[in-house]
Amino acid sequence: DHLEAIGDPARRLIVERALARFEAEAVPALAALPRFAIHGDANDWNLLVRGGRGRPSVAVSLIDFGDMVRSPRICDLAIGAAYTSFGTDDPLAAAARVAEGYAEAYPLSEAEVDLLGPLIAVRLAVSVTNAAIRRALDPHDPYVAVSEAPAWAALEALDRIHPRFARATLRAACGFAPLAVPPFRWEDAQPAPILPPALAARLDAIRPLDLSAGSLLLGADPHHLAPAGLRELIARELQESGPEERAQGGEGSRALGLGLHGEARLLGPLPPAPGTEPASIHLGADLFLPAGTEIRAPFAGRVVEVAIPPTGPRLLLEHGSGEERFRTLWIGLESASLADLLRRDSIARGTPIGRIADSEGNGGWPPSLHLQLIRDDLDLGARFPTAARPSEREVWQALSPDPTPLLGVPARRLPRPAPTFEETLAERRKRLGRNLSVSYRRPLKIVRGWRQHLFDDDGRAYLDVYNNVAHVGHQHPRVVHAIQRQAALLNTNTRYLHDNLIRYAERLAARMPAPLSVVYVLNSASEANELALRLARAATGSRDLIVLEAAYHGHTTSLIDASPYKHAGPGGEGPPPWVHVAPIPDDYRGPYRRDDPEAGGKYARHVEEIVERLASEGRKATFLAESLPSVGGQIVPPPGYLEAVYRALRRRGGLAIADEVQTGFGRLGHAFWGFELQGAVPDVVVLGKPIGNGHPLAAVVTTPEVA
């Protein structure tokens, strides 16, 4: 009755569509649904929370109990889900998360869940209409508009989503099958072969191709994902036929290839923007076949649509009737071979429907057939997507179940399904020590790295600001090529002479200030720090070691003793008598701040006091510290700190070790080594995995005297 209050005709039409769905779907069914007392306005303005100011906020209660009414209980969830969709990029996903939690605590019926979408939309429609009415009455009341903008944004976003897709999403969130129709039963379908007999016989030796985000065939280089690179890789893989392929097709014959339904593919431009979710889940199955291969209809049916976009022709067929009705989408057929289909009313089972196009006619892809089964095309016709976002996988795979049985591939040729995230996590907990920790509440399953990005098994890109060893980026081509060439020739140890080892030592030492000139090459930073301690003990005749608060230097037994991050942390037993802990030179949080020009010297005096106390007992000290403490918080010591510490050590016969695992090789930008920023020269320098771009290499560089 008040829609005229909404001045924008396009917005008024959105509200009218929401009301029409409510009246057509919800009104006839609401009276039969369970009812109870609900809070009719459960939104964030009516919520009491405890916490804030840096502490987690915990919901305590609702207010405004004057809004309580007796109503169908599904309205309770619909109202809360409507408000939870405010301020999100994906209001349907937000509503689904609320629905999932609600249904876990209080199970709902299918009839209730099927009305959730129209109820959420009509609640938003009421909200924006009410705001428009009140704004007309009192345009200066700020409370009138407090929810208007986010409600419109949510309503407009939901209006762009097909109602049947929204229903399937909410059904899945509440624990029901996304589609109310029975699942597809292949044993009842009895499809005809889609390939001519000569090619169908070669399916016994078909080669499954891994085109997933973690594919060893594709590697990490995005050039391999472009059509030309993909054609070359797949052609090479299928040409290298094994005994089974040769038995089927003759010596050197090209094997047929199979692309798998449901795998997460990264076949678009890399990287997808971090924080976005690429449409990576493949909804069809692919047969890689010779161009010109004739394809036949597996079922009787009719032509729904032939479309010819730039990516290659698409053919949509419909089969069956009633609840058993379904559609098949065919991509990769020659456009010329499809012309005849448009003149037919129906297609008989086993009838030729087209020939495989060459790469030029297939949008640049290798000659192949993409086949997709569609239970509900959401009125998209031949524009139905061929890939889905991982978060929506369950719904899209219900709409497009696996069509591989249609291809005639023997079950024994199908690979085992890739482990799910949950299976990988469970096996890790079973097979690896539980104290080998993983990060994040929901750990990441990382399968690919390229330049500054890491990719998970669903193809999501993450900007890598945490992984500390890929010094020149993940999979740098020069690094990969060098490893491949050397691994193909020799892998041995320092027991034998080799010029490369000497050349590397010369080049590394040339980067160091004098007198640092002797190099030891090792496998890890922990091993390198252990060697540095052995050198120091041999040179000083003493085990005493000074380290900084919060320091971490490795995970061997000695280095855990030497690392406050470990021995003073959970499960730690404190430092042994030979380890002495000095204050971290933090001029932001520590006792001496950046406005104090003497801060460096003052922090150094704490180390000097330990050195002098040990000297009074006839003991010499070794000082081990990162040039810029990293685990302690990326601390940049005040000017003069290291120089003063090193001077105090040497005055009493001590030794200085600079741990450059994190800071070395120019990673600080202004200097090649962290200690150079302080104008100091240590006696021993420890280097770690950045040497090998994350591969297990490390080094210790020291003076001839210490060596």
PDB file of N, CA, C and O in Angstrom, residues 368-410:
ATOM      1  N   SER A 368      39.062 -30.911 -27.667  1.00  0.00           N
ATOM      2  CA  SER A 368      38.503 -31.623 -26.520  1.00  0.00           C
ATOM      3  C   SER A 368      37.008 -31.403 -26.464  1.00  0.00           C
ATOM      4  O   SER A 368      36.464 -30.476 -27.076  1.00  0.00           O
ATOM      5  N   LEU A 369      36.358 -32.257 -25.703  1.00  0.00           N
ATOM      6  CA  LEU A 369      34.937 -32.136 -25.447  1.00  0.00           C
ATOM      7  C   LEU A 369      34.730 -31.863 -23.964  1.00  0.00           C
ATOM      8  O   LEU A 369      35.204 -32.627 -23.117  1.00  0.00           O
ATOM      9  N   HIS A 370      34.052 -30.778 -23.661  1.00  0.00           N
ATOM     10  CA  HIS A 370      33.617 -30.512 -22.277  1.00  0.00           C
ATOM     11  C   HIS A 370      32.153 -30.909 -22.196  1.00  0.00           C
ATOM     12  O   HIS A 370      31.299 -30.358 -22.909  1.00  0.00           O
ATOM     13  N   LEU A 371      31.846 -31.866 -21.321  1.00  0.00           N
ATOM     14  CA  LEU A 371      30.472 -32.332 -21.148  1.00  0.00           C
ATOM     15  C   LEU A 371      30.019 -32.018 -19.728  1.00  0.00           C
ATOM     16  O   LEU A 371      30.740 -32.308 -18.766  1.00  0.00           O
ATOM     17  N   GLN A 372      28.827 -31.447 -19.623  1.00  0.00           N
ATOM     18  CA  GLN A 372      28.325 -31.038 -18.321  1.00  0.00           C
ATOM     19  C   GLN A 372      26.868 -31.468 -18.188  1.00  0.00           C
ATOM     20  O   GLN A 372      26.059 -31.263 -19.092  1.00  0.00           O
ATOM     21  N   LEU A 373      26.551 -32.090 -17.072  1.00  0.00           N
ATOM     22  CA  LEU A 373      25.192 -32.503 -16.755  1.00  0.00           C
ATOM     23  C   LEU A 373      24.547 -31.410 -15.918  1.00  0.00           C
ATOM     24  O   LEU A 373      25.167 -30.902 -14.978  1.00  0.00           O
ATOM     25  N   ILE A 374      23.315 -31.019 -16.236  1.00  0.00           N
ATOM     26  CA  ILE A 374      22.667 -29.898 -15.547  1.00  0.00           C
ATOM     27  C   ILE A 374      21.278 -30.327 -15.088  1.00  0.00           C
ATOM     28  O   ILE A 374      20.415 -30.649 -15.905  1.00  0.00           O
ATOM     29  N   ARG A 375      21.053 -30.336 -13.764  1.00  0.00           N
ATOM     30  CA  ARG A 375      19.729 -30.660 -13.225  1.00  0.00           C
ATOM     31  C   ARG A 375      18.796 -29.454 -13.267  1.00  0.00           C
ATOM     32  O   ARG A 375      17.581 -29.615 -13.376  1.00  0.00           O
ATOM     33  N   ASP A 376      19.331 -28.256 -13.116  1.00  0.00           N
ATOM     34  CA  ASP A 376      18.529 -27.024 -13.162  1.00  0.00           C
ATOM     35  C   ASP A 376      19.449 -25.941 -13.699  1.00  0.00           C
ATOM     36  O   ASP A 376      20.456 -25.600 -13.070  1.00  0.00           O
ATOM     37  N   ASP A 377      19.127 -25.407 -14.872  1.00  0.00           N
ATOM     38  CA  ASP A 377      20.037 -24.425 -15.486  1.00  0.00           C
ATOM     39  C   ASP A 377      19.773 -23.000 -15.012  1.00  0.00           C
ATOM     40  O   ASP A 377      20.373 -22.044 -15.531  1.00  0.00           O
ATOM     41  N   LEU A 378      18.885 -22.817 -14.018  1.00  0.00           N
ATOM     42  CA  LEU A 378      18.629 -21.489 -13.426  1.00  0.00           C
ATOM     43  C   LEU A 378      18.268 -20.464 -14.487  1.00  0.00           C
ATOM     44  O   LEU A 378      18.602 -19.277 -14.367  1.00  0.00           O
ATOM     45  N   ASP A 379      17.626 -20.932 -15.546  1.00  0.00           N
ATOM     46  CA  ASP A 379      17.186 -20.077 -16.654  1.00  0.00           C
ATOM     47  C   ASP A 379      18.355 -19.415 -17.387  1.00  0.00           C
ATOM     48  O   ASP A 379      18.168 -18.403 -18.079  1.00  0.00           O
ATOM     49  N   LEU A 380      19.541 -19.986 -17.244  1.00  0.00           N
ATOM     50  CA  LEU A 380      20.719 -19.413 -17.918  1.00  0.00           C
ATOM     51  C   LEU A 380      20.944 -20.019 -19.297  1.00  0.00           C
ATOM     52  O   LEU A 380      21.717 -19.477 -20.094  1.00  0.00           O
ATOM     53  N   GLY A 381      20.325 -21.147 -19.588  1.00  0.00           N
ATOM     54  CA  GLY A 381      20.516 -21.787 -20.879  1.00  0.00           C
ATOM     55  C   GLY A 381      21.965 -22.167 -21.107  1.00  0.00           C
ATOM     56  O   GLY A 381      22.663 -22.651 -20.205  1.00  0.00           O
ATOM     57  N   ALA A 382      22.446 -21.916 -22.315  1.00  0.00           N
ATOM     58  CA  ALA A 382      23.827 -22.284 -22.672  1.00  0.00           C
ATOM     59  C   ALA A 382      24.852 -21.404 -21.979  1.00  0.00           C
ATOM     60  O   ALA A 382      26.056 -21.678 -22.065  1.00  0.00           O
ATOM     61  N   ARG A 383      24.407 -20.349 -21.286  1.00  0.00           N
ATOM     62  CA  ARG A 383      25.340 -19.497 -20.539  1.00  0.00           C
ATOM     63  C   ARG A 383      25.624 -20.059 -19.147  1.00  0.00           C
ATOM     64  O   ARG A 383      26.317 -19.421 -18.350  1.00  0.00           O
ATOM     65  N   PHE A 384      25.097 -21.225 -18.847  1.00  0.00           N
ATOM     66  CA  PHE A 384      25.314 -21.840 -17.537  1.00  0.00           C
ATOM     67  C   PHE A 384      26.815 -21.958 -17.274  1.00  0.00           C
ATOM     68  O   PHE A 384      27.577 -22.354 -18.157  1.00  0.00           O
ATOM     69  N   PRO A 385      27.279 -21.603 -16.058  1.00  0.00           N
ATOM     70  CA  PRO A 385      28.734 -21.579 -15.810  1.00  0.00           C
ATOM     71  C   PRO A 385      29.363 -22.970 -15.858  1.00  0.00           C
ATOM     72  O   PRO A 385      28.721 -23.969 -15.514  1.00  0.00           O
ATOM     73  N   THR A 386      30.626 -23.000 -16.253  1.00  0.00           N
ATOM     74  CA  THR A 386      31.378 -24.257 -16.290  1.00  0.00           C
ATOM     75  C   THR A 386      32.273 -24.416 -15.066  1.00  0.00           C
ATOM     76  O   THR A 386      32.932 -25.436 -14.909  1.00  0.00           O
ATOM     77  N   ALA A 387      32.324 -23.406 -14.200  1.00  0.00           N
ATOM     78  CA  ALA A 387      33.140 -23.469 -12.979  1.00  0.00           C
ATOM     79  C   ALA A 387      32.437 -22.675 -11.895  1.00  0.00           C
ATOM     80  O   ALA A 387      31.662 -21.759 -12.180  1.00  0.00           O
ATOM     81  N   ALA A 388      32.727 -23.027 -10.639  1.00  0.00           N
ATOM     82  CA  ALA A 388      32.027 -22.418  -9.502  1.00  0.00           C
ATOM     83  C   ALA A 388      33.016 -21.993  -8.438  1.00  0.00           C
ATOM     84  O   ALA A 388      34.148 -22.487  -8.375  1.00  0.00           O
ATOM     85  N   ARG A 389      32.569 -21.096  -7.574  1.00  0.00           N
ATOM     86  CA  ARG A 389      33.388 -20.693  -6.431  1.00  0.00           C
ATOM     87  C   ARG A 389      33.447 -21.839  -5.415  1.00  0.00           C
ATOM     88  O   ARG A 389      32.445 -22.528  -5.187  1.00  0.00           O
ATOM     89  N   PRO A 390      34.603 -22.041  -4.782  1.00  0.00           N
ATOM     90  CA  PRO A 390      34.727 -23.150  -3.825  1.00  0.00           C
ATOM     91  C   PRO A 390      33.705 -23.112  -2.701  1.00  0.00           C
ATOM     92  O   PRO A 390      33.207 -24.156  -2.278  1.00  0.00           O
ATOM     93  N   SER A 391      33.373 -21.918  -2.203  1.00  0.00           N
ATOM     94  CA  SER A 391      32.430 -21.834  -1.086  1.00  0.00           C
ATOM     95  C   SER A 391      31.032 -22.282  -1.494  1.00  0.00           C
ATOM     96  O   SER A 391      30.197 -22.582  -0.638  1.00  0.00           O
ATOM     97  N   GLU A 392      30.753 -22.316  -2.807  1.00  0.00           N
ATOM     98  CA  GLU A 392      29.442 -22.720  -3.309  1.00  0.00           C
ATOM     99  C   GLU A 392      29.486 -24.090  -3.979  1.00  0.00           C
ATOM    100  O   GLU A 392      28.563 -24.474  -4.692  1.00  0.00           O
ATOM    101  N   ARG A 393      30.584 -24.835  -3.740  1.00  0.00           N
ATOM    102  CA  ARG A 393      30.805 -26.107  -4.430  1.00  0.00           C
ATOM    103  C   ARG A 393      29.626 -27.073  -4.277  1.00  0.00           C
ATOM    104  O   ARG A 393      29.173 -27.675  -5.252  1.00  0.00           O
ATOM    105  N   GLU A 394      29.132 -27.238  -3.047  1.00  0.00           N
ATOM    106  CA  GLU A 394      28.099 -28.245  -2.810  1.00  0.00           C
ATOM    107  C   GLU A 394      26.859 -27.967  -3.647  1.00  0.00           C
ATOM    108  O   GLU A 394      26.261 -28.887  -4.229  1.00  0.00           O
ATOM    109  N   VAL A 395      26.477 -26.709  -3.736  1.00  0.00           N
ATOM    110  CA  VAL A 395      25.267 -26.361  -4.480  1.00  0.00           C
ATOM    111  C   VAL A 395      25.476 -26.546  -5.977  1.00  0.00           C
ATOM    112  O   VAL A 395      24.664 -27.169  -6.672  1.00  0.00           O
ATOM    113  N   TRP A 396      26.594 -26.023  -6.501  1.00  0.00           N
ATOM    114  CA  TRP A 396      26.821 -26.124  -7.943  1.00  0.00           C
ATOM    115  C   TRP A 396      27.021 -27.570  -8.379  1.00  0.00           C
ATOM    116  O   TRP A 396      26.615 -27.959  -9.478  1.00  0.00           O
ATOM    117  N   GLN A 397      27.636 -28.395  -7.532  1.00  0.00           N
ATOM    118  CA  GLN A 397      27.813 -29.790  -7.918  1.00  0.00           C
ATOM    119  C   GLN A 397      26.502 -30.567  -7.807  1.00  0.00           C
ATOM    120  O   GLN A 397      26.362 -31.610  -8.446  1.00  0.00           O
ATOM    121  N   ALA A 398      25.554 -30.072  -7.027  1.00  0.00           N
ATOM    122  CA  ALA A 398      24.212 -30.659  -7.061  1.00  0.00           C
ATOM    123  C   ALA A 398      23.503 -30.275  -8.358  1.00  0.00           C
ATOM    124  O   ALA A 398      22.788 -31.085  -8.956  1.00  0.00           O
ATOM    125  N   LEU A 399      23.718 -29.029  -8.794  1.00  0.00           N
ATOM    126  CA  LEU A 399      23.143 -28.587 -10.068  1.00  0.00           C
ATOM    127  C   LEU A 399      23.825 -29.264 -11.252  1.00  0.00           C
ATOM    128  O   LEU A 399      23.179 -29.545 -12.267  1.00  0.00           O
ATOM    129  N   SER A 400      25.145 -29.503 -11.140  1.00  0.00           N
ATOM    130  CA  SER A 400      25.933 -30.132 -12.208  1.00  0.00           C
ATOM    131  C   SER A 400      26.702 -31.318 -11.645  1.00  0.00           C
ATOM    132  O   SER A 400      27.894 -31.217 -11.353  1.00  0.00           O
ATOM    133  N   PRO A 401      26.035 -32.476 -11.457  1.00  0.00           N
ATOM    134  CA  PRO A 401      26.746 -33.650 -10.933  1.00  0.00           C
ATOM    135  C   PRO A 401      27.736 -34.199 -11.949  1.00  0.00           C
ATOM    136  O   PRO A 401      27.747 -33.806 -13.119  1.00  0.00           O
ATOM    137  N   ASP A 402      28.576 -35.120 -11.494  1.00  0.00           N
ATOM    138  CA  ASP A 402      29.666 -35.665 -12.310  1.00  0.00           C
ATOM    139  C   ASP A 402      29.114 -36.405 -13.531  1.00  0.00           C
ATOM    140  O   ASP A 402      28.385 -37.386 -13.397  1.00  0.00           O
ATOM    141  N   PRO A 403      29.475 -35.965 -14.766  1.00  0.00           N
ATOM    142  CA  PRO A 403      28.988 -36.642 -15.971  1.00  0.00           C
ATOM    143  C   PRO A 403      29.947 -37.713 -16.491  1.00  0.00           C
ATOM    144  O   PRO A 403      29.717 -38.257 -17.574  1.00  0.00           O
ATOM    145  N   THR A 404      31.030 -38.010 -15.754  1.00  0.00           N
ATOM    146  CA  THR A 404      32.046 -38.928 -16.271  1.00  0.00           C
ATOM    147  C   THR A 404      31.467 -40.257 -16.737  1.00  0.00           C
ATOM    148  O   THR A 404      31.908 -40.787 -17.777  1.00  0.00           O
ATOM    149  N   PRO A 405      30.458 -40.847 -16.033  1.00  0.00           N
ATOM    150  CA  PRO A 405      29.908 -42.114 -16.544  1.00  0.00           C
ATOM    151  C   PRO A 405      29.346 -42.011 -17.961  1.00  0.00           C
ATOM    152  O   PRO A 405      29.296 -43.016 -18.677  1.00  0.00           O
ATOM    153  N   LEU A 406      28.913 -40.811 -18.375  1.00  0.00           N
ATOM    154  CA  LEU A 406      28.417 -40.636 -19.744  1.00  0.00           C
ATOM    155  C   LEU A 406      29.506 -40.844 -20.784  1.00  0.00           C
ATOM    156  O   LEU A 406      29.220 -41.159 -21.937  1.00  0.00           O
ATOM    157  N   LEU A 407      30.766 -40.620 -20.388  1.00  0.00           N
ATOM    158  CA  LEU A 407      31.868 -40.678 -21.350  1.00  0.00           C
ATOM    159  C   LEU A 407      32.280 -42.108 -21.669  1.00  0.00           C
ATOM    160  O   LEU A 407      33.022 -42.330 -22.624  1.00  0.00           O
ATOM    161  N   GLY A 408      31.866 -43.044 -20.856  1.00  0.00           N
ATOM    162  CA  GLY A 408      32.229 -44.436 -21.105  1.00  0.00           C
ATOM    163  C   GLY A 408      33.586 -44.838 -20.577  1.00  0.00           C
ATOM    164  O   GLY A 408      34.119 -45.886 -20.952  1.00  0.00           O
ATOM    165  N   VAL A 409      34.173 -44.017 -19.701  1.00  0.00           N
ATOM    166  CA  VAL A 409      35.500 -44.323 -19.160  1.00  0.00           C
ATOM    167  C   VAL A 409      35.384 -45.450 -18.139  1.00  0.00           C
ATOM    168  O   VAL A 409      34.568 -45.362 -17.213  1.00  0.00           O
ATOM    169  N   PRO A 410      36.171 -46.520 -18.258  1.00  0.00           N
ATOM    170  CA  PRO A 410      36.107 -47.602 -17.267  1.00  0.00           C
ATOM    171  C   PRO A 410      36.471 -47.085 -15.877  1.00  0.00           C
ATOM    172  O   PRO A 410      37.379 -46.260 -15.714  1.00  0.00           O
TER     173      PRO A 410
END
